[in-house]
Amino acid sequence: MKAYIFPGQGAQFVGMGLDLYEKYPLAQELFEQANDVLGFHITDVMFEGTPEDLKQTKVTQPAIFLHSVILSKVMGDDFKPDMVAGHSLGEFSALVANGTLNFKDGLELVSQRAQAMQKACELTSGTMAAVLGLEDKQVEDICDEVDGIVVPANYNCPGQLVISGELQAIEKACEVLKEAGARRAMILPVGGAFHSPLMEPAREELALAIENTTFNTPACPIYQNVTTTAVQNSDEIKKNLMSQLTAPVKWTQSMQHMMKDGGALFTEVGPGKVLQGLMRKIDRTAITAAAEISE
C-alpha cells in the first residue's frame, strides 16, 4: 500500500516551490490564489526572500503547506494514496491531499493556526528541546518530576523525543536528562512551546475556526498525530485536529501503525527529507522515497 507523508515546520528553504510555479500552470494558479487568500505575496518570500523572512511562523507554515499540497496536485494520476499522515503542520497538507479539506479552507486554517500560535508564544516564555539517546519512558518520567510545565511534544523516532514547556522547566529538564545519560538534551531555536499546555489559547482559537470549516469524507484514511491510528470519520478528524496543538505528535507510533496496516512505500511530499530519515530509524524495512513529478 502507498503511504504519503507530509513534513512540518523546519523543512522550509528559500526557493521552495519556484520550480513548480515556473513549470505548471496549475501550480501558478494555486500560488496566485494563495497570495490573494493570505493578503500578501507569500510567493515573493518563498522564491526570493531571506531565510530570516521565511522563518516567521506566519510565513513558514503556509509556505510548507503550499509546497506540499501543490506538489501533490501536479503529480496528477501518479498521486494515489492508500493512507496519509502529516507531522504537526503537515497534518493539514495530508487532509487536503486525501480530500477532507479543499485547498482554500486548508490554507486559511493553516494561516489562522500560524497566527494563533504566534500570539500564544508572545503570552508566555516557552521553548522546546531535542533529547537524544534515552528511552521514551525515561524522558516521560523526568518530565513528570521537574517543577513547572514540561511535556513530551514530538515522538519523532526511537531515541529522539522533543520536549516542550516553560523556559526554566525545560532548562532544568535538560540538566536532569543529561545526568540520566541522554546523548544530547539541546534547546531548539523555536519561537515557543508547541504541542504543550502553553498552546491552549491557540488551540481555543483554532478549534473555533475548525468548527466552522467543512470537512468532507476522506478518500483514504489519515493517521493522526493525536491518536496514531487510521481515521476516516470527518467528525473524528475534526476533534483530533482540535486537540493537536496542545497534544504530542506521536509520529513513531503513527508510522508503526501504518506499517502494521500494510504501508509499504512511504513517499514524502514537500520540502526536505526529514521524514524519510525518521522513517528509516523507526523501521529499517520501510521503503522511502521523495515525491517526484513526471516530465
PDB file of N, CA and C in Angstrom, residues 56-153:
ATOM      1  N   GLN A  56       9.619  33.265   9.811  1.00  0.00           N
ATOM      2  CA  GLN A  56       8.471  33.785  10.572  1.00  0.00           C
ATOM      3  C   GLN A  56       7.331  32.759  10.517  1.00  0.00           C
ATOM      4  N   THR A  57       6.769  32.446  11.669  1.00  0.00           N
ATOM      5  CA  THR A  57       5.723  31.410  11.743  1.00  0.00           C
ATOM      6  C   THR A  57       4.585  31.682  10.762  1.00  0.00           C
ATOM      7  N   LYS A  58       4.188  32.952  10.624  1.00  0.00           N
ATOM      8  CA  LYS A  58       3.045  33.278   9.738  1.00  0.00           C
ATOM      9  C   LYS A  58       3.368  33.004   8.267  1.00  0.00           C
ATOM     10  N   VAL A  59       4.671  32.907   7.960  1.00  0.00           N
ATOM     11  CA  VAL A  59       5.101  32.593   6.590  1.00  0.00           C
ATOM     12  C   VAL A  59       5.440  31.113   6.465  1.00  0.00           C
ATOM     13  N   THR A  60       6.212  30.608   7.422  1.00  0.00           N
ATOM     14  CA  THR A  60       6.715  29.230   7.344  1.00  0.00           C
ATOM     15  C   THR A  60       5.606  28.207   7.163  1.00  0.00           C
ATOM     16  N   GLN A  61       4.585  28.303   8.013  1.00  0.00           N
ATOM     17  CA  GLN A  61       3.549  27.265   7.988  1.00  0.00           C
ATOM     18  C   GLN A  61       2.770  27.251   6.670  1.00  0.00           C
ATOM     19  N   PRO A  62       2.259  28.414   6.189  1.00  0.00           N
ATOM     20  CA  PRO A  62       1.598  28.383   4.879  1.00  0.00           C
ATOM     21  C   PRO A  62       2.551  27.980   3.749  1.00  0.00           C
ATOM     22  N   ALA A  63       3.827  28.358   3.842  1.00  0.00           N
ATOM     23  CA  ALA A  63       4.794  28.044   2.776  1.00  0.00           C
ATOM     24  C   ALA A  63       4.987  26.536   2.633  1.00  0.00           C
ATOM     25  N   ILE A  64       5.176  25.864   3.757  1.00  0.00           N
ATOM     26  CA  ILE A  64       5.371  24.405   3.704  1.00  0.00           C
ATOM     27  C   ILE A  64       4.085  23.715   3.248  1.00  0.00           C
ATOM     28  N   PHE A  65       2.959  24.183   3.759  1.00  0.00           N
ATOM     29  CA  PHE A  65       1.656  23.645   3.328  1.00  0.00           C
ATOM     30  C   PHE A  65       1.507  23.781   1.808  1.00  0.00           C
ATOM     31  N   LEU A  66       1.794  24.976   1.282  1.00  0.00           N
ATOM     32  CA  LEU A  66       1.637  25.218  -0.159  1.00  0.00           C
ATOM     33  C   LEU A  66       2.548  24.318  -0.985  1.00  0.00           C
ATOM     34  N   HIS A  67       3.807  24.226  -0.582  1.00  0.00           N
ATOM     35  CA  HIS A  67       4.753  23.391  -1.331  1.00  0.00           C
ATOM     36  C   HIS A  67       4.259  21.947  -1.385  1.00  0.00           C
ATOM     37  N   SER A  68       3.836  21.421  -0.235  1.00  0.00           N
ATOM     38  CA  SER A  68       3.395  20.021  -0.152  1.00  0.00           C
ATOM     39  C   SER A  68       2.129  19.775  -0.971  1.00  0.00           C
ATOM     40  N   VAL A  69       1.129  20.629  -0.760  1.00  0.00           N
ATOM     41  CA  VAL A  69      -0.173  20.418  -1.409  1.00  0.00           C
ATOM     42  C   VAL A  69      -0.072  20.607  -2.924  1.00  0.00           C
ATOM     43  N   ILE A  70       0.618  21.660  -3.335  1.00  0.00           N
ATOM     44  CA  ILE A  70       0.727  21.915  -4.785  1.00  0.00           C
ATOM     45  C   ILE A  70       1.536  20.809  -5.463  1.00  0.00           C
ATOM     46  N   LEU A  71       2.574  20.329  -4.791  1.00  0.00           N
ATOM     47  CA  LEU A  71       3.357  19.207  -5.336  1.00  0.00           C
ATOM     48  C   LEU A  71       2.463  17.989  -5.518  1.00  0.00           C
ATOM     49  N   SER A  72       1.611  17.703  -4.537  1.00  0.00           N
ATOM     50  CA  SER A  72       0.722  16.532  -4.664  1.00  0.00           C
ATOM     51  C   SER A  72      -0.263  16.714  -5.820  1.00  0.00           C
ATOM     52  N   LYS A  73      -0.690  17.963  -6.046  1.00  0.00           N
ATOM     53  CA  LYS A  73      -1.680  18.213  -7.111  1.00  0.00           C
ATOM     54  C   LYS A  73      -1.053  18.113  -8.508  1.00  0.00           C
ATOM     55  N   VAL A  74       0.190  18.571  -8.677  1.00  0.00           N
ATOM     56  CA  VAL A  74       0.804  18.488 -10.008  1.00  0.00           C
ATOM     57  C   VAL A  74       1.293  17.073 -10.323  1.00  0.00           C
ATOM     58  N   MET A  75       1.322  16.204  -9.316  1.00  0.00           N
ATOM     59  CA  MET A  75       1.669  14.798  -9.578  1.00  0.00           C
ATOM     60  C   MET A  75       0.566  14.099 -10.376  1.00  0.00           C
ATOM     61  N   GLY A  76      -0.641  14.698 -10.373  1.00  0.00           N
ATOM     62  CA  GLY A  76      -1.750  14.164 -11.169  1.00  0.00           C
ATOM     63  C   GLY A  76      -2.083  12.727 -10.823  1.00  0.00           C
ATOM     64  N   ASP A  77      -2.171  11.873 -11.846  1.00  0.00           N
ATOM     65  CA  ASP A  77      -2.564  10.473 -11.648  1.00  0.00           C
ATOM     66  C   ASP A  77      -1.527   9.665 -10.880  1.00  0.00           C
ATOM     67  N   ASP A  78      -0.299  10.189 -10.795  1.00  0.00           N
ATOM     68  CA  ASP A  78       0.742   9.475 -10.050  1.00  0.00           C
ATOM     69  C   ASP A  78       0.470   9.517  -8.545  1.00  0.00           C
ATOM     70  N   PHE A  79      -0.373  10.481  -8.117  1.00  0.00           N
ATOM     71  CA  PHE A  79      -0.667  10.626  -6.689  1.00  0.00           C
ATOM     72  C   PHE A  79      -1.924   9.840  -6.350  1.00  0.00           C
ATOM     73  N   LYS A  80      -1.719   8.630  -5.821  1.00  0.00           N
ATOM     74  CA  LYS A  80      -2.864   7.777  -5.460  1.00  0.00           C
ATOM     75  C   LYS A  80      -2.602   7.177  -4.084  1.00  0.00           C
ATOM     76  N   PRO A  81      -2.882   7.938  -3.031  1.00  0.00           N
ATOM     77  CA  PRO A  81      -2.583   7.432  -1.686  1.00  0.00           C
ATOM     78  C   PRO A  81      -3.584   6.392  -1.188  1.00  0.00           C
ATOM     79  N   ASP A  82      -3.057   5.387  -0.496  1.00  0.00           N
ATOM     80  CA  ASP A  82      -3.904   4.437   0.223  1.00  0.00           C
ATOM     81  C   ASP A  82      -4.040   4.870   1.679  1.00  0.00           C
ATOM     82  N   MET A  83      -3.093   5.699   2.129  1.00  0.00           N
ATOM     83  CA  MET A  83      -3.080   6.206   3.504  1.00  0.00           C
ATOM     84  C   MET A  83      -2.193   7.446   3.538  1.00  0.00           C
ATOM     85  N   VAL A  84      -2.487   8.362   4.460  1.00  0.00           N
ATOM     86  CA  VAL A  84      -1.682   9.588   4.575  1.00  0.00           C
ATOM     87  C   VAL A  84      -1.438   9.911   6.050  1.00  0.00           C
ATOM     88  N   ALA A  85      -0.391  10.708   6.278  1.00  0.00           N
ATOM     89  CA  ALA A  85      -0.121  11.249   7.616  1.00  0.00           C
ATOM     90  C   ALA A  85       0.716  12.504   7.428  1.00  0.00           C
ATOM     91  N   GLY A  86       0.641  13.406   8.411  1.00  0.00           N
ATOM     92  CA  GLY A  86       1.447  14.626   8.351  1.00  0.00           C
ATOM     93  C   GLY A  86       2.002  14.953   9.723  1.00  0.00           C
ATOM     94  N   HIS A  87       3.231  15.427   9.756  1.00  0.00           N
ATOM     95  CA  HIS A  87       3.891  15.748  11.021  1.00  0.00           C
ATOM     96  C   HIS A  87       3.478  17.144  11.462  1.00  0.00           C
ATOM     97  N   SER A  88       2.646  17.226  12.503  1.00  0.00           N
ATOM     98  CA  SER A  88       2.189  18.510  13.052  1.00  0.00           C
ATOM     99  C   SER A  88       1.493  19.337  11.978  1.00  0.00           C
ATOM    100  N   LEU A  89       2.098  20.431  11.532  1.00  0.00           N
ATOM    101  CA  LEU A  89       1.535  21.238  10.444  1.00  0.00           C
ATOM    102  C   LEU A  89       1.196  20.368   9.229  1.00  0.00           C
ATOM    103  N   GLY A  90       2.027  19.362   8.965  1.00  0.00           N
ATOM    104  CA  GLY A  90       1.840  18.501   7.791  1.00  0.00           C
ATOM    105  C   GLY A  90       0.509  17.774   7.775  1.00  0.00           C
ATOM    106  N   GLU A  91      -0.137  17.678   8.945  1.00  0.00           N
ATOM    107  CA  GLU A  91      -1.445  17.025   9.000  1.00  0.00           C
ATOM    108  C   GLU A  91      -2.464  17.787   8.146  1.00  0.00           C
ATOM    109  N   PHE A  92      -2.331  19.101   8.073  1.00  0.00           N
ATOM    110  CA  PHE A  92      -3.248  19.907   7.252  1.00  0.00           C
ATOM    111  C   PHE A  92      -3.007  19.638   5.763  1.00  0.00           C
ATOM    112  N   SER A  93      -1.740  19.502   5.375  1.00  0.00           N
ATOM    113  CA  SER A  93      -1.412  19.160   3.981  1.00  0.00           C
ATOM    114  C   SER A  93      -2.010  17.800   3.638  1.00  0.00           C
ATOM    115  N   ALA A  94      -1.871  16.842   4.565  1.00  0.00           N
ATOM    116  CA  ALA A  94      -2.389  15.489   4.347  1.00  0.00           C
ATOM    117  C   ALA A  94      -3.906  15.497   4.189  1.00  0.00           C
ATOM    118  N   LEU A  95      -4.582  16.374   4.925  1.00  0.00           N
ATOM    119  CA  LEU A  95      -6.050  16.427   4.865  1.00  0.00           C
ATOM    120  C   LEU A  95      -6.560  17.040   3.563  1.00  0.00           C
ATOM    121  N   VAL A  96      -5.747  17.907   2.946  1.00  0.00           N
ATOM    122  CA  VAL A  96      -6.113  18.395   1.609  1.00  0.00           C
ATOM    123  C   VAL A  96      -5.822  17.297   0.587  1.00  0.00           C
ATOM    124  N   ALA A  97      -4.693  16.625   0.775  1.00  0.00           N
ATOM    125  CA  ALA A  97      -4.285  15.574  -0.174  1.00  0.00           C
ATOM    126  C   ALA A  97      -5.290  14.423  -0.239  1.00  0.00           C
ATOM    127  N   ASN A  98      -5.945  14.104   0.900  1.00  0.00           N
ATOM    128  CA  ASN A  98      -6.906  12.990   0.854  1.00  0.00           C
ATOM    129  C   ASN A  98      -8.358  13.460   0.707  1.00  0.00           C
ATOM    130  N   GLY A  99      -8.521  14.769   0.412  1.00  0.00           N
ATOM    131  CA  GLY A  99      -9.853  15.287   0.076  1.00  0.00           C
ATOM    132  C   GLY A  99     -10.724  15.703   1.244  1.00  0.00           C
ATOM    133  N   THR A 100     -10.202  15.637   2.486  1.00  0.00           N
ATOM    134  CA  THR A 100     -11.008  16.042   3.644  1.00  0.00           C
ATOM    135  C   THR A 100     -11.264  17.547   3.619  1.00  0.00           C
ATOM    136  N   LEU A 101     -10.220  18.309   3.269  1.00  0.00           N
ATOM    137  CA  LEU A 101     -10.328  19.767   3.159  1.00  0.00           C
ATOM    138  C   LEU A 101     -10.084  20.207   1.726  1.00  0.00           C
ATOM    139  N   ASN A 102     -10.745  21.292   1.296  1.00  0.00           N
ATOM    140  CA  ASN A 102     -10.379  21.836  -0.007  1.00  0.00           C
ATOM    141  C   ASN A 102      -9.171  22.775   0.170  1.00  0.00           C
ATOM    142  N   PHE A 103      -8.561  23.158  -0.933  1.00  0.00           N
ATOM    143  CA  PHE A 103      -7.312  23.926  -0.902  1.00  0.00           C
ATOM    144  C   PHE A 103      -7.445  25.235  -0.123  1.00  0.00           C
ATOM    145  N   LYS A 104      -8.490  25.996  -0.427  1.00  0.00           N
ATOM    146  CA  LYS A 104      -8.666  27.312   0.196  1.00  0.00           C
ATOM    147  C   LYS A 104      -8.907  27.190   1.704  1.00  0.00           C
ATOM    148  N   ASP A 105      -9.783  26.276   2.093  1.00  0.00           N
ATOM    149  CA  ASP A 105     -10.076  26.090   3.523  1.00  0.00           C
ATOM    150  C   ASP A 105      -8.833  25.628   4.283  1.00  0.00           C
ATOM    151  N   GLY A 106      -8.094  24.717   3.677  1.00  0.00           N
ATOM    152  CA  GLY A 106      -6.866  24.223   4.305  1.00  0.00           C
ATOM    153  C   GLY A 106      -5.872  25.343   4.527  1.00  0.00           C
ATOM    154  N   LEU A 107      -5.691  26.180   3.500  1.00  0.00           N
ATOM    155  CA  LEU A 107      -4.752  27.301   3.591  1.00  0.00           C
ATOM    156  C   LEU A 107      -5.194  28.306   4.660  1.00  0.00           C
ATOM    157  N   GLU A 108      -6.487  28.601   4.691  1.00  0.00           N
ATOM    158  CA  GLU A 108      -6.997  29.554   5.692  1.00  0.00           C
ATOM    159  C   GLU A 108      -6.792  29.018   7.112  1.00  0.00           C
ATOM    160  N   LEU A 109      -7.029  27.730   7.316  1.00  0.00           N
ATOM    161  CA  LEU A 109      -6.821  27.144   8.642  1.00  0.00           C
ATOM    162  C   LEU A 109      -5.348  27.190   9.046  1.00  0.00           C
ATOM    163  N   VAL A 110      -4.472  26.895   8.092  1.00  0.00           N
ATOM    164  CA  VAL A 110      -3.027  26.929   8.385  1.00  0.00           C
ATOM    165  C   VAL A 110      -2.581  28.345   8.743  1.00  0.00           C
ATOM    166  N   SER A 111      -3.103  29.320   8.011  1.00  0.00           N
ATOM    167  CA  SER A 111      -2.756  30.719   8.284  1.00  0.00           C
ATOM    168  C   SER A 111      -3.256  31.131   9.672  1.00  0.00           C
ATOM    169  N   GLN A 112      -4.504  30.744   9.985  1.00  0.00           N
ATOM    170  CA  GLN A 112      -5.062  31.062  11.316  1.00  0.00           C
ATOM    171  C   GLN A 112      -4.279  30.352  12.415  1.00  0.00           C
ATOM    172  N   ARG A 113      -3.884  29.119  12.150  1.00  0.00           N
ATOM    173  CA  ARG A 113      -3.088  28.337  13.111  1.00  0.00           C
ATOM    174  C   ARG A 113      -1.761  29.050  13.396  1.00  0.00           C
ATOM    175  N   ALA A 114      -1.085  29.472  12.341  1.00  0.00           N
ATOM    176  CA  ALA A 114       0.215  30.136  12.495  1.00  0.00           C
ATOM    177  C   ALA A 114       0.083  31.413  13.323  1.00  0.00           C
ATOM    178  N   GLN A 115      -0.948  32.199  13.015  1.00  0.00           N
ATOM    179  CA  GLN A 115      -1.123  33.462  13.741  1.00  0.00           C
ATOM    180  C   GLN A 115      -1.524  33.226  15.207  1.00  0.00           C
ATOM    181  N   ALA A 116      -2.369  32.225  15.432  1.00  0.00           N
ATOM    182  CA  ALA A 116      -2.790  31.901  16.801  1.00  0.00           C
ATOM    183  C   ALA A 116      -1.597  31.396  17.624  1.00  0.00           C
ATOM    184  N   MET A 117      -0.741  30.598  17.003  1.00  0.00           N
ATOM    185  CA  MET A 117       0.447  30.084  17.684  1.00  0.00           C
ATOM    186  C   MET A 117       1.410  31.215  18.012  1.00  0.00           C
ATOM    187  N   GLN A 118       1.555  32.143  17.064  1.00  0.00           N
ATOM    188  CA  GLN A 118       2.442  33.289  17.287  1.00  0.00           C
ATOM    189  C   GLN A 118       1.980  34.095  18.505  1.00  0.00           C
ATOM    190  N   LYS A 119       0.664  34.320  18.586  1.00  0.00           N
ATOM    191  CA  LYS A 119       0.108  35.076  19.722  1.00  0.00           C
ATOM    192  C   LYS A 119       0.340  34.329  21.039  1.00  0.00           C
ATOM    193  N   ALA A 120       0.141  33.017  21.014  1.00  0.00           N
ATOM    194  CA  ALA A 120       0.337  32.209  22.227  1.00  0.00           C
ATOM    195  C   ALA A 120       1.803  32.240  22.671  1.00  0.00           C
ATOM    196  N   CYS A 121       2.707  32.255  21.694  1.00  0.00           N
ATOM    197  CA  CYS A 121       4.141  32.321  22.005  1.00  0.00           C
ATOM    198  C   CYS A 121       4.492  33.634  22.718  1.00  0.00           C
ATOM    199  N   GLU A 122       3.818  34.700  22.332  1.00  0.00           N
ATOM    200  CA  GLU A 122       4.112  36.012  22.911  1.00  0.00           C
ATOM    201  C   GLU A 122       3.556  36.150  24.338  1.00  0.00           C
ATOM    202  N   LEU A 123       2.610  35.286  24.705  1.00  0.00           N
ATOM    203  CA  LEU A 123       1.997  35.354  26.033  1.00  0.00           C
ATOM    204  C   LEU A 123       2.897  34.786  27.127  1.00  0.00           C
ATOM    205  N   THR A 124       3.641  33.724  26.789  1.00  0.00           N
ATOM    206  CA  THR A 124       4.486  33.080  27.812  1.00  0.00           C
ATOM    207  C   THR A 124       5.856  32.752  27.229  1.00  0.00           C
ATOM    208  N   SER A 125       6.839  32.655  28.112  1.00  0.00           N
ATOM    209  CA  SER A 125       8.207  32.347  27.695  1.00  0.00           C
ATOM    210  C   SER A 125       8.388  30.834  27.649  1.00  0.00           C
ATOM    211  N   GLY A 126       8.190  30.263  26.489  1.00  0.00           N
ATOM    212  CA  GLY A 126       8.298  28.812  26.346  1.00  0.00           C
ATOM    213  C   GLY A 126       9.283  28.429  25.273  1.00  0.00           C
ATOM    214  N   THR A 127       9.724  27.179  25.302  1.00  0.00           N
ATOM    215  CA  THR A 127      10.648  26.703  24.284  1.00  0.00           C
ATOM    216  C   THR A 127      10.540  25.188  24.160  1.00  0.00           C
ATOM    217  N   MET A 128      11.412  24.595  23.330  1.00  0.00           N
ATOM    218  CA  MET A 128      11.435  23.146  23.127  1.00  0.00           C
ATOM    219  C   MET A 128      12.886  22.677  23.169  1.00  0.00           C
ATOM    220  N   ALA A 129      13.081  21.390  23.431  1.00  0.00           N
ATOM    221  CA  ALA A 129      14.438  20.833  23.432  1.00  0.00           C
ATOM    222  C   ALA A 129      14.408  19.432  22.845  1.00  0.00           C
ATOM    223  N   ALA A 130      15.446  19.098  22.077  1.00  0.00           N
ATOM    224  CA  ALA A 130      15.571  17.765  21.499  1.00  0.00           C
ATOM    225  C   ALA A 130      16.370  16.884  22.450  1.00  0.00           C
ATOM    226  N   VAL A 131      15.841  15.702  22.726  1.00  0.00           N
ATOM    227  CA  VAL A 131      16.507  14.756  23.626  1.00  0.00           C
ATOM    228  C   VAL A 131      16.868  13.505  22.827  1.00  0.00           C
ATOM    229  N   LEU A 132      18.155  13.178  22.814  1.00  0.00           N
ATOM    230  CA  LEU A 132      18.628  12.027  22.048  1.00  0.00           C
ATOM    231  C   LEU A 132      19.243  10.985  22.972  1.00  0.00           C
ATOM    232  N   GLY A 133      18.951   9.723  22.659  1.00  0.00           N
ATOM    233  CA  GLY A 133      19.666   8.641  23.326  1.00  0.00           C
ATOM    234  C   GLY A 133      19.026   8.075  24.574  1.00  0.00           C
ATOM    235  N   LEU A 134      17.789   8.437  24.870  1.00  0.00           N
ATOM    236  CA  LEU A 134      17.091   7.840  26.020  1.00  0.00           C
ATOM    237  C   LEU A 134      15.801   7.170  25.551  1.00  0.00           C
ATOM    238  N   GLU A 135      15.339   6.212  26.337  1.00  0.00           N
ATOM    239  CA  GLU A 135      14.035   5.595  26.074  1.00  0.00           C
ATOM    240  C   GLU A 135      12.938   6.628  26.349  1.00  0.00           C
ATOM    241  N   ASP A 136      11.842   6.527  25.613  1.00  0.00           N
ATOM    242  CA  ASP A 136      10.720   7.459  25.798  1.00  0.00           C
ATOM    243  C   ASP A 136      10.263   7.514  27.256  1.00  0.00           C
ATOM    244  N   LYS A 137      10.167   6.351  27.891  1.00  0.00           N
ATOM    245  CA  LYS A 137       9.666   6.266  29.271  1.00  0.00           C
ATOM    246  C   LYS A 137      10.564   7.055  30.231  1.00  0.00           C
ATOM    247  N   GLN A 138      11.883   6.986  30.015  1.00  0.00           N
ATOM    248  CA  GLN A 138      12.801   7.744  30.875  1.00  0.00           C
ATOM    249  C   GLN A 138      12.543   9.246  30.751  1.00  0.00           C
ATOM    250  N   VAL A 139      12.347   9.699  29.517  1.00  0.00           N
ATOM    251  CA  VAL A 139      12.097  11.127  29.276  1.00  0.00           C
ATOM    252  C   VAL A 139      10.763  11.536  29.906  1.00  0.00           C
ATOM    253  N   GLU A 140       9.750  10.708  29.706  1.00  0.00           N
ATOM    254  CA  GLU A 140       8.426  10.997  30.278  1.00  0.00           C
ATOM    255  C   GLU A 140       8.496  11.117  31.807  1.00  0.00           C
ATOM    256  N   ASP A 141       9.212  10.190  32.434  1.00  0.00           N
ATOM    257  CA  ASP A 141       9.317  10.196  33.901  1.00  0.00           C
ATOM    258  C   ASP A 141      10.027  11.452  34.399  1.00  0.00           C
ATOM    259  N   ILE A 142      11.086  11.851  33.698  1.00  0.00           N
ATOM    260  CA  ILE A 142      11.825  13.050  34.116  1.00  0.00           C
ATOM    261  C   ILE A 142      10.970  14.307  33.925  1.00  0.00           C
ATOM    262  N   CYS A 143      10.212  14.363  32.860  1.00  0.00           N
ATOM    263  CA  CYS A 143       9.283  15.497  32.644  1.00  0.00           C
ATOM    264  C   CYS A 143       8.293  15.593  33.814  1.00  0.00           C
ATOM    265  N   ASP A 144       7.815  14.435  34.261  1.00  0.00           N
ATOM    266  CA  ASP A 144       6.858  14.409  35.380  1.00  0.00           C
ATOM    267  C   ASP A 144       7.479  14.920  36.680  1.00  0.00           C
ATOM    268  N   GLU A 145       8.776  14.669  36.846  1.00  0.00           N
ATOM    269  CA  GLU A 145       9.455  15.019  38.099  1.00  0.00           C
ATOM    270  C   GLU A 145       9.829  16.503  38.186  1.00  0.00           C
ATOM    271  N   VAL A 146      10.070  17.130  37.040  1.00  0.00           N
ATOM    272  CA  VAL A 146      10.552  18.522  37.032  1.00  0.00           C
ATOM    273  C   VAL A 146       9.404  19.486  37.350  1.00  0.00           C
ATOM    274  N   ASP A 147       9.683  20.481  38.186  1.00  0.00           N
ATOM    275  CA  ASP A 147       8.675  21.500  38.514  1.00  0.00           C
ATOM    276  C   ASP A 147       8.390  22.365  37.289  1.00  0.00           C
ATOM    277  N   GLY A 148       7.136  22.820  37.186  1.00  0.00           N
ATOM    278  CA  GLY A 148       6.758  23.665  36.056  1.00  0.00           C
ATOM    279  C   GLY A 148       6.207  22.823  34.918  1.00  0.00           C
ATOM    280  N   ILE A 149       5.881  23.497  33.811  1.00  0.00           N
ATOM    281  CA  ILE A 149       5.293  22.804  32.658  1.00  0.00           C
ATOM    282  C   ILE A 149       6.408  22.321  31.731  1.00  0.00           C
ATOM    283  N   VAL A 150       6.551  21.009  31.621  1.00  0.00           N
ATOM    284  CA  VAL A 150       7.459  20.397  30.643  1.00  0.00           C
ATOM    285  C   VAL A 150       6.883  19.033  30.269  1.00  0.00           C
ATOM    286  N   VAL A 151       6.640  18.848  28.966  1.00  0.00           N
ATOM    287  CA  VAL A 151       5.945  17.639  28.490  1.00  0.00           C
ATOM    288  C   VAL A 151       6.599  17.107  27.216  1.00  0.00           C
ATOM    289  N   PRO A 152       6.461  15.793  26.942  1.00  0.00           N
ATOM    290  CA  PRO A 152       6.891  15.266  25.643  1.00  0.00           C
ATOM    291  C   PRO A 152       6.040  15.909  24.543  1.00  0.00           C
ATOM    292  N   ALA A 153       6.675  16.340  23.468  1.00  0.00           N
ATOM    293  CA  ALA A 153       5.944  17.042  22.402  1.00  0.00           C
ATOM    294  C   ALA A 153       5.985  16.313  21.061  1.00  0.00           C
TER     295      ALA A 153
END
